[in-house]
Amino acid sequence: MQTFQSNRPDSQSADPNHKPRMFPVDHRLLFALVIVLFFLWGMSNNLTDILVQQFKKSFELTQLTAQLVQTANFLGYLCMAIPAALFMRSRGYKAGMVAGLSVFGLGMILFFPAAVMGQYLPFLLALFVVGCGASILETAANPFMAQFGPAETSERRLNFAQSFNPPGTITGVILGASFIFSGVELKQPQIDAMRQAGTYSGYLHHELMRVVPTYVALGATVLIFALILSRMEFPTIRSEHENTTEDHGSFRALLHYPQLWLAVVANFANVGAQVATWSSLIPYMKQFTGVSERTAAGYLTATLVAMALGRFFSTQLMKYVDARNLLSIYAITNVALLGFAAAVPGMHGAYAIVISSFFLSIMFPTIFALGLKGLGPNTKLAGSFLVMAVAGGAVFPPIQGYIARQTGSIAIGYVIPLFGYVVVFLYGLIVRRKGVTATAVQHG
């Protein structure tokens, strides 16, 4: 088993003109395979935005109850992150990734029995299992990637890896729009006529069954990839004392790292804002622009393209601009964009929501990498709390849906993700002023 010293400078860094490499040149294949994980869970995460609209139709749900799709998925992150970290503390990152892929794939395949039952709850349970698998994957892949190279380039490396998440989300939305949305949107007189003829329930069941082939195919693909990854040899992360009897970290030690807890709060707000921004885009456009589901799904795809461009562009920009400064600039820009979308609902508001994805692009990986700096053997446990913070995606959308129901305006509900970006903006200012993310706080 090869070892990897993640917290040392690049071997050539003694040369003052040499810049530390972003990539682990001796582990190119493994680096590429781990990046595929970011693509895979990206496909799943934004398929839920399609499911919100599809289940709202198939089960005749309100906007609030339809958003339970997001709640079920992201509750899995809350419940599984710490068990995943404890598992990996003894078994390593490889075991965590393989286990995460296995649970992830199983949850997707559970969509078939859920559809046969024809009830909303089994789908929510299946989505919870998918979220548990994604939680294990993110608890493993994010800190592994942050440490899989010189410490000086951890933010850039994780942003680069996360750049492959948007292509996955784009693929997921395209698949969902093509294979889940039927393109059939009945008007109320047509619905009344079908109910009188006794054919409306059959139509709803047909719409429901459209989710099955996409999810089962993705589940099978994920399980195959788990088998491939299980055959790979992983290096040991020496900074975490893997495969030794030395300190593997403790929950108590984490209390001495303020940069971690600031990052947890920021990531909770960030992910909540991100999920709320995307999951309400299709209903927003249907309410204020009158476009079809498939056309609105095209705009959702555009948000993901904007996010991908933002990550690739900003990864390079971080060579010249401090990541914390960039984070604050991007966050306050999104406050302005979503404020406009809430105040001026319509096509121009939809454009603002799409553009906001460019600026949210760096938030998750940057906050994650900054929160883990200098934690050494405590990294796995710390990473689990940062992944648990993804549960913000379970909290923000239902609140947004509640506001939309009470006010009759999905646009007004966008004040909720706007608040999340305010928190991220303040986080960027605080960590820049305090400097707590640059190095670990020493503890006795």
Coordinates of C-alpha atoms in Angstrom, one line a residue:
M1 CA 0.0 0.0 0.0
Q2 CA 1.4 3.3 -1.0
T3 CA 1.3 6.3 1.3
F4 CA 0.4 9.8 0.6
Q5 CA 1.6 12.7 2.7
S6 CA -1.3 15.2 2.2
N7 CA -0.1 18.0 4.4
R8 CA 3.4 18.4 3.0
P9 CA 4.4 20.8 0.3
D10 CA 5.0 19.5 -3.2
S11 CA 8.4 17.7 -3.5
Q12 CA 9.7 20.5 -5.7
S13 CA 8.5 23.4 -3.6
A14 CA 11.9 24.1 -2.3
D15 CA 12.3 26.0 -5.6
P16 CA 10.8 29.4 -4.9
N17 CA 9.6 29.7 -8.5
H18 CA 7.8 26.4 -8.4
K19 CA 4.1 26.3 -7.7
P20 CA 2.7 23.3 -5.9
R21 CA 0.9 20.9 -8.2
M22 CA -2.9 20.7 -7.9
F23 CA -3.0 17.0 -9.1
P24 CA -1.4 13.9 -7.6
V25 CA 0.7 12.9 -10.6
D26 CA 1.4 9.4 -9.3
H27 CA -2.3 8.5 -9.0
R28 CA -3.9 9.8 -12.1
L29 CA -6.3 6.9 -12.7
L30 CA -7.6 6.9 -9.1
F31 CA -7.9 10.7 -9.2
A32 CA -10.1 10.4 -12.4
L33 CA -12.2 7.6 -10.9
V34 CA -12.9 9.6 -7.7
I35 CA -13.9 12.5 -9.8
V36 CA -16.5 10.3 -11.5
L37 CA -18.2 10.1 -8.0
F38 CA -18.8 13.8 -8.1
F39 CA -20.5 13.3 -11.5
L40 CA -22.6 10.5 -10.3
W41 CA -24.1 12.1 -7.2
G42 CA -24.6 15.3 -9.2
M43 CA -26.9 13.3 -11.6
S44 CA -29.0 12.2 -8.6
N45 CA -29.2 15.5 -6.7
N46 CA -30.8 17.5 -9.5
L47 CA -33.1 14.7 -10.7
T48 CA -34.9 15.6 -7.4
D49 CA -35.8 19.0 -8.9
I50 CA -37.5 17.1 -11.7
L51 CA -39.2 14.8 -9.1
V52 CA -40.7 17.8 -7.2
Q53 CA -42.7 18.7 -10.3
Q54 CA -43.5 15.1 -11.4
F55 CA -44.7 14.0 -8.0
K56 CA -46.7 17.2 -7.6
K57 CA -48.6 16.2 -10.7
S58 CA -48.7 12.4 -10.1
F59 CA -49.9 12.6 -6.5
E60 CA -51.7 15.9 -6.8
L61 CA -49.6 17.6 -4.1
T62 CA -49.2 21.1 -2.9
Q63 CA -45.9 23.0 -3.4
L64 CA -45.1 22.4 0.3
T65 CA -45.7 18.6 0.3
A66 CA -43.9 18.2 -3.1
Q67 CA -40.8 19.8 -1.5
L68 CA -40.7 16.8 0.9
V69 CA -38.8 15.2 -2.0
Q70 CA -35.8 17.4 -1.1
T71 CA -36.4 16.9 2.7
A72 CA -36.3 13.1 2.4
N73 CA -33.1 13.2 0.2
F74 CA -31.2 15.6 2.4
L75 CA -32.3 14.0 5.7
G76 CA -30.1 11.1 4.6
Y77 CA -27.1 13.4 4.8
L78 CA -28.0 14.4 8.3
C79 CA -28.5 10.8 9.5
M80 CA -25.6 9.0 7.8
A81 CA -22.6 11.4 7.8
I82 CA -21.3 10.7 11.3
P83 CA -21.7 6.9 11.0
A84 CA -19.9 7.1 7.7
A85 CA -17.0 9.0 9.3
L86 CA -16.8 6.5 12.1
F87 CA -16.8 3.6 9.6
M88 CA -14.0 5.2 7.5
R89 CA -11.9 6.0 10.6
S90 CA -11.3 2.3 11.0
R91 CA -11.7 1.1 7.4
G92 CA -10.4 4.0 5.3
Y93 CA -11.7 6.1 2.4
K94 CA -11.9 3.3 -0.1
A95 CA -14.4 1.3 2.1
G96 CA -16.4 4.4 2.5
M97 CA -16.7 5.1 -1.2
V98 CA -17.6 1.6 -2.1
A99 CA -20.2 1.4 0.7
G100 CA -21.6 4.8 -0.3
L101 CA -22.0 3.7 -3.9
S102 CA -23.7 0.5 -2.9
V103 CA -26.3 2.2 -0.7
F104 CA -26.7 4.9 -3.3
G105 CA -27.4 2.4 -6.0
L106 CA -29.8 0.4 -3.8
G107 CA -31.9 3.5 -3.1
M108 CA -32.3 4.2 -6.8
I109 CA -33.4 0.6 -7.5
L110 CA -36.0 0.9 -4.7
F111 CA -37.9 3.3 -7.0
F112 CA -39.3 0.2 -8.8
P113 CA -41.1 -1.3 -5.8
A114 CA -42.2 2.2 -4.7
A115 CA -43.8 2.8 -8.1
V116 CA -45.5 -0.6 -8.0
M117 CA -47.0 0.4 -4.6
G118 CA -48.1 3.7 -6.1
Q119 CA -47.8 5.6 -2.9
Y120 CA -45.8 8.8 -2.1
L121 CA -44.2 7.5 1.2
P122 CA -42.3 4.6 -0.4
F123 CA -40.7 7.1 -2.8
L124 CA -39.7 9.3 0.0
L125 CA -38.1 6.3 1.8
A126 CA -36.2 5.4 -1.4
L127 CA -35.0 9.0 -1.7
F128 CA -33.9 8.8 2.0
V129 CA -31.8 5.8 1.1
V130 CA -30.4 7.6 -1.9
G131 CA -29.5 10.5 0.4
C132 CA -27.8 8.2 2.9
G133 CA -25.6 6.8 0.1
A134 CA -24.8 10.2 -1.2
S135 CA -23.9 11.3 2.4
I136 CA -21.4 8.4 2.7
L137 CA -20.0 9.3 -0.7
E138 CA -19.6 13.0 0.1
T139 CA -18.2 12.2 3.6
A140 CA -15.5 10.1 1.8
A141 CA -14.8 11.9 -1.5
N142 CA -14.7 15.6 -0.4
P143 CA -12.1 15.3 2.4
F144 CA -10.2 12.7 0.4
M145 CA -9.9 15.0 -2.6
A146 CA -9.0 18.0 -0.4
Q147 CA -6.0 16.0 0.9
F148 CA -5.1 14.1 -2.3
G149 CA -2.3 16.5 -3.1
P150 CA -0.4 19.4 -1.6
A151 CA -2.2 21.3 1.2
E152 CA -1.5 24.6 -0.6
T153 CA -3.8 23.7 -3.4
S154 CA -6.6 22.0 -1.5
E155 CA -9.3 24.7 -2.3
R156 CA -8.4 24.6 -6.0
R157 CA -8.3 20.8 -6.1
L158 CA -11.7 20.4 -4.5
N159 CA -13.2 23.1 -6.7
F160 CA -11.8 21.3 -9.7
A161 CA -13.2 18.0 -8.6
Q162 CA -16.5 19.6 -7.8
S163 CA -16.5 21.1 -11.4
F164 CA -17.5 17.7 -12.6
N165 CA -20.6 17.7 -10.4
P166 CA -22.5 20.2 -12.6
P167 CA -22.0 18.1 -15.8
G168 CA -23.6 15.3 -13.8
T169 CA -26.4 17.5 -12.7
I170 CA -26.9 18.7 -16.3
T171 CA -27.0 15.1 -17.5
G172 CA -29.5 14.3 -14.7
V173 CA -31.9 17.1 -15.6
I174 CA -31.7 16.3 -19.4
L175 CA -32.5 12.6 -18.6
G176 CA -35.3 13.7 -16.3
A177 CA -36.8 16.2 -18.7
S178 CA -36.5 13.7 -21.6
F179 CA -37.7 10.5 -19.9
I180 CA -39.6 11.5 -16.8
F181 CA -41.6 14.5 -18.1
S182 CA -44.1 13.3 -20.7
G183 CA -44.8 16.7 -22.1
V184 CA -48.5 16.2 -21.4
E185 CA -49.9 19.0 -19.3
L186 CA -53.7 18.8 -18.9
K187 CA -55.9 21.8 -18.4
Q188 CA -58.6 21.7 -15.7
P189 CA -61.5 21.0 -18.2
Q190 CA -59.5 18.0 -19.5
I191 CA -58.9 16.7 -16.0
D192 CA -62.6 17.0 -15.2
A193 CA -63.5 15.2 -18.3
M194 CA -61.1 12.4 -17.6
R195 CA -62.3 12.0 -14.1
Q196 CA -65.9 11.7 -15.4
A197 CA -64.7 9.0 -17.8
G198 CA -62.7 7.2 -15.1
T199 CA -59.4 7.5 -16.9
Y200 CA -57.7 10.2 -14.8
S201 CA -56.2 7.8 -12.2
G202 CA -54.7 5.7 -15.0
Y203 CA -53.1 8.8 -16.5
L204 CA -51.6 9.7 -13.1
H205 CA -50.2 6.2 -12.6
H206 CA -48.7 6.3 -16.1
E207 CA -47.0 9.6 -15.2
L208 CA -45.7 8.1 -12.0
M209 CA -44.2 5.0 -13.7
R210 CA -42.1 7.2 -15.9
V211 CA -39.7 7.8 -13.1
V212 CA -38.8 4.1 -12.8
P213 CA -36.6 3.3 -15.9
T214 CA -34.3 6.3 -15.3
Y215 CA -33.7 5.6 -11.6
V216 CA -33.3 1.8 -12.1
A217 CA -30.8 2.3 -14.9
L218 CA -28.8 4.8 -12.9
G219 CA -28.9 2.5 -9.9
A220 CA -27.4 -0.4 -11.9
T221 CA -24.7 1.9 -13.3
V222 CA -23.7 3.0 -9.8
L223 CA -23.5 -0.6 -8.5
I224 CA -21.2 -1.5 -11.4
F225 CA -19.0 1.5 -10.6
A226 CA -18.8 0.3 -7.0
L227 CA -17.4 -3.0 -8.2
I228 CA -14.8 -1.2 -10.3
L229 CA -13.7 1.1 -7.5
S230 CA -13.5 -1.9 -5.1
R231 CA -10.7 -3.3 -7.3
M232 CA -8.5 -0.1 -7.1
E233 CA -5.6 0.4 -4.7
F234 CA -5.9 3.5 -2.6
P235 CA -2.9 5.3 -1.0
T236 CA -2.8 5.8 2.7
I237 CA -3.5 9.4 3.9
R238 CA -0.6 9.7 6.4
S239 CA -1.7 13.0 7.9
E240 CA -4.7 11.1 9.2
H241 CA -2.6 8.2 10.5
E242 CA -4.4 5.7 8.3
N243 CA -3.3 2.1 8.8
T244 CA -1.5 2.9 12.0
T245 CA -2.3 2.7 15.7
E246 CA -1.7 6.4 16.2
D247 CA -4.4 9.1 16.9
H248 CA -7.3 8.9 14.6
G249 CA -9.0 12.0 15.9
S250 CA -11.9 12.5 18.3
F251 CA -15.1 14.5 18.5
R252 CA -13.8 16.4 21.6
A253 CA -10.8 17.6 19.7
L254 CA -13.1 19.2 17.1
L255 CA -14.3 21.7 19.7
H256 CA -10.9 23.4 19.3
Y257 CA -11.3 24.2 15.6
P258 CA -13.5 27.3 15.2
Q259 CA -12.9 27.3 11.4
L260 CA -14.8 24.0 11.3
W261 CA -17.9 25.3 13.0
L262 CA -18.0 28.5 11.1
A263 CA -17.9 26.4 7.9
V264 CA -20.7 24.1 9.1
V265 CA -23.0 27.1 9.6
A266 CA -22.0 28.5 6.3
N267 CA -22.5 25.2 4.4
F268 CA -25.9 24.7 6.0
A269 CA -27.0 28.1 4.7
N270 CA -25.3 27.6 1.4
V271 CA -26.7 24.2 0.5
G272 CA -30.2 25.2 1.7
A273 CA -30.0 28.3 -0.5
Q274 CA -28.7 26.3 -3.5
V275 CA -31.4 23.6 -3.3
A276 CA -34.2 26.2 -2.7
T277 CA -32.9 28.3 -5.7
W278 CA -33.1 25.3 -8.1
S279 CA -36.1 23.3 -6.8
S280 CA -38.5 26.3 -7.2
L281 CA -37.3 27.4 -10.6
I282 CA -39.7 25.3 -12.6
P283 CA -42.7 26.3 -10.4
Y284 CA -41.5 29.9 -10.5
M285 CA -41.5 29.9 -14.3
K286 CA -44.8 28.1 -14.6
Q287 CA -46.4 30.7 -12.3
F288 CA -44.9 33.8 -13.8
T289 CA -44.0 33.0 -17.4
G290 CA -46.5 30.4 -18.5
V291 CA -43.8 28.2 -20.2
S292 CA -44.2 24.4 -20.3
E293 CA -42.5 22.0 -17.9
R294 CA -40.0 21.0 -20.5
T295 CA -39.1 24.5 -21.4
A296 CA -38.7 25.4 -17.7
A297 CA -36.5 22.3 -17.3
G298 CA -34.3 23.8 -20.1
Y299 CA -33.7 26.8 -17.8
L300 CA -32.9 24.5 -15.0
T301 CA -30.3 22.9 -17.3
A302 CA -29.0 26.4 -18.0
T303 CA -28.4 27.0 -14.2
L304 CA -26.2 23.9 -14.2
V305 CA -24.3 25.0 -17.2
A306 CA -23.7 28.4 -15.4
M307 CA -22.5 26.5 -12.3
A308 CA -20.1 24.4 -14.3
L309 CA -18.7 27.5 -16.0
G310 CA -18.4 29.2 -12.7
R311 CA -16.4 26.4 -11.2
F312 CA -13.9 26.0 -14.0
F313 CA -13.5 29.8 -14.3
S314 CA -13.2 30.4 -10.6
T315 CA -10.7 27.6 -10.0
Q316 CA -8.3 29.4 -12.3
L317 CA -9.3 32.8 -10.7
M318 CA -8.2 31.5 -7.3
K319 CA -4.6 31.6 -8.5
Y320 CA -4.9 35.4 -8.2
V321 CA -7.8 36.1 -5.8
D322 CA -8.0 34.8 -2.2
A323 CA -10.7 32.2 -2.0
R324 CA -12.4 33.9 1.0
N325 CA -12.6 37.2 -0.8
L326 CA -14.1 35.6 -3.9
L327 CA -16.6 33.8 -1.7
S328 CA -17.9 37.0 -0.2
I329 CA -18.1 38.8 -3.6
Y330 CA -20.0 35.9 -5.2
A331 CA -22.4 35.6 -2.2
I332 CA -23.4 39.3 -2.2
T333 CA -23.9 39.2 -5.9
N334 CA -26.4 36.4 -5.4
V335 CA -28.2 38.4 -2.7
A336 CA -28.7 41.1 -5.4
L337 CA -29.8 38.6 -8.1
L338 CA -32.3 36.8 -5.9
G339 CA -33.6 40.0 -4.6
F340 CA -34.3 41.1 -8.1
A341 CA -36.0 37.7 -8.9
A342 CA -38.3 38.1 -5.9
A343 CA -39.1 41.8 -6.6
V344 CA -39.6 41.4 -10.4
P345 CA -41.1 38.0 -11.1
G346 CA -41.1 36.9 -14.7
M347 CA -38.6 36.1 -17.5
H348 CA -36.1 38.7 -16.2
G349 CA -36.3 37.2 -12.7
A350 CA -35.8 33.8 -14.2
Y351 CA -32.7 35.0 -15.9
A352 CA -31.4 36.3 -12.6
I353 CA -32.0 32.9 -11.0
V354 CA -30.1 31.2 -13.8
I355 CA -27.1 33.7 -13.5
S356 CA -27.0 33.2 -9.7
S357 CA -25.8 29.6 -10.3
F358 CA -22.5 30.9 -11.8
F359 CA -21.8 32.6 -8.5
L360 CA -22.9 29.8 -6.1
S361 CA -20.5 27.5 -8.0
I362 CA -17.6 27.8 -5.7
M363 CA -19.4 28.0 -2.4
F364 CA -19.7 24.4 -1.3
P365 CA -16.1 23.2 -2.2
T366 CA -14.5 26.4 -1.0
I367 CA -16.3 26.3 2.4
F368 CA -15.6 22.6 2.7
A369 CA -11.9 22.9 2.0
L370 CA -11.4 25.9 4.2
G371 CA -13.2 24.2 7.1
L372 CA -10.9 21.2 6.9
K373 CA -7.5 23.0 6.8
G374 CA -5.1 21.8 9.4
L375 CA -7.3 19.2 11.1
G376 CA -4.9 16.3 10.5
P377 CA -6.3 13.1 12.1
N378 CA -9.6 14.8 12.8
T379 CA -10.3 15.3 9.1
K380 CA -12.8 12.4 8.6
L381 CA -14.8 13.3 11.7
A382 CA -14.8 17.0 10.7
G383 CA -15.8 16.2 7.2
S384 CA -18.9 14.3 8.5
F385 CA -20.2 17.5 10.2
L386 CA -19.6 19.5 7.0
V387 CA -21.6 16.8 5.1
M388 CA -24.3 16.9 7.7
A389 CA -24.6 20.6 7.0
V390 CA -26.0 19.6 3.6
A391 CA -29.2 19.0 5.6
G392 CA -29.8 22.7 4.9
G393 CA -31.2 21.3 1.7
A394 CA -33.9 19.6 3.7
V395 CA -34.9 22.7 5.6
F396 CA -34.9 25.6 3.2
P397 CA -37.2 24.3 0.4
P398 CA -40.2 23.4 2.7
I399 CA -40.0 26.9 4.3
Q400 CA -39.9 28.4 0.9
G401 CA -42.9 26.3 -0.1
Y402 CA -44.8 27.4 3.0
I403 CA -44.2 31.0 2.2
A404 CA -45.2 30.4 -1.4
R405 CA -48.5 28.8 -0.2
Q406 CA -49.3 31.5 2.3
T407 CA -48.6 34.4 0.0
G408 CA -49.6 32.8 -3.3
S409 CA -46.3 33.8 -4.8
I410 CA -43.3 31.5 -5.4
A411 CA -41.3 34.7 -6.1
I412 CA -41.7 35.9 -2.5
G413 CA -40.4 32.5 -1.3
Y414 CA -37.0 33.4 -2.9
V415 CA -36.3 35.5 0.2
I416 CA -35.3 32.2 1.9
P417 CA -32.3 31.4 -0.4
L418 CA -31.5 35.1 -0.4
F419 CA -31.0 34.8 3.4
G420 CA -28.7 31.8 2.9
Y421 CA -26.4 33.8 0.7
V422 CA -26.3 36.6 3.3
V423 CA -24.9 34.1 5.7
V424 CA -22.3 32.9 3.2
F425 CA -21.3 36.5 2.6
L426 CA -20.8 37.1 6.3
Y427 CA -18.8 33.9 6.6
G428 CA -16.4 35.1 4.0
L429 CA -15.9 38.4 5.8
I430 CA -15.5 36.7 9.2
V431 CA -12.9 34.1 8.2
R432 CA -10.9 36.7 6.2
R433 CA -10.8 39.1 9.2
K434 CA -10.1 36.5 11.8
G435 CA -7.8 34.4 9.6
V436 CA -9.0 31.2 11.4
T437 CA -9.0 29.1 8.2
A438 CA -5.4 29.6 7.3
T439 CA -4.1 27.3 10.0
A440 CA -5.5 25.0 12.7
V441 CA -6.0 26.4 16.1
Q442 CA -3.7 24.6 18.5
H443 CA -5.2 22.7 21.4
G444 CA -3.8 21.0 24.4

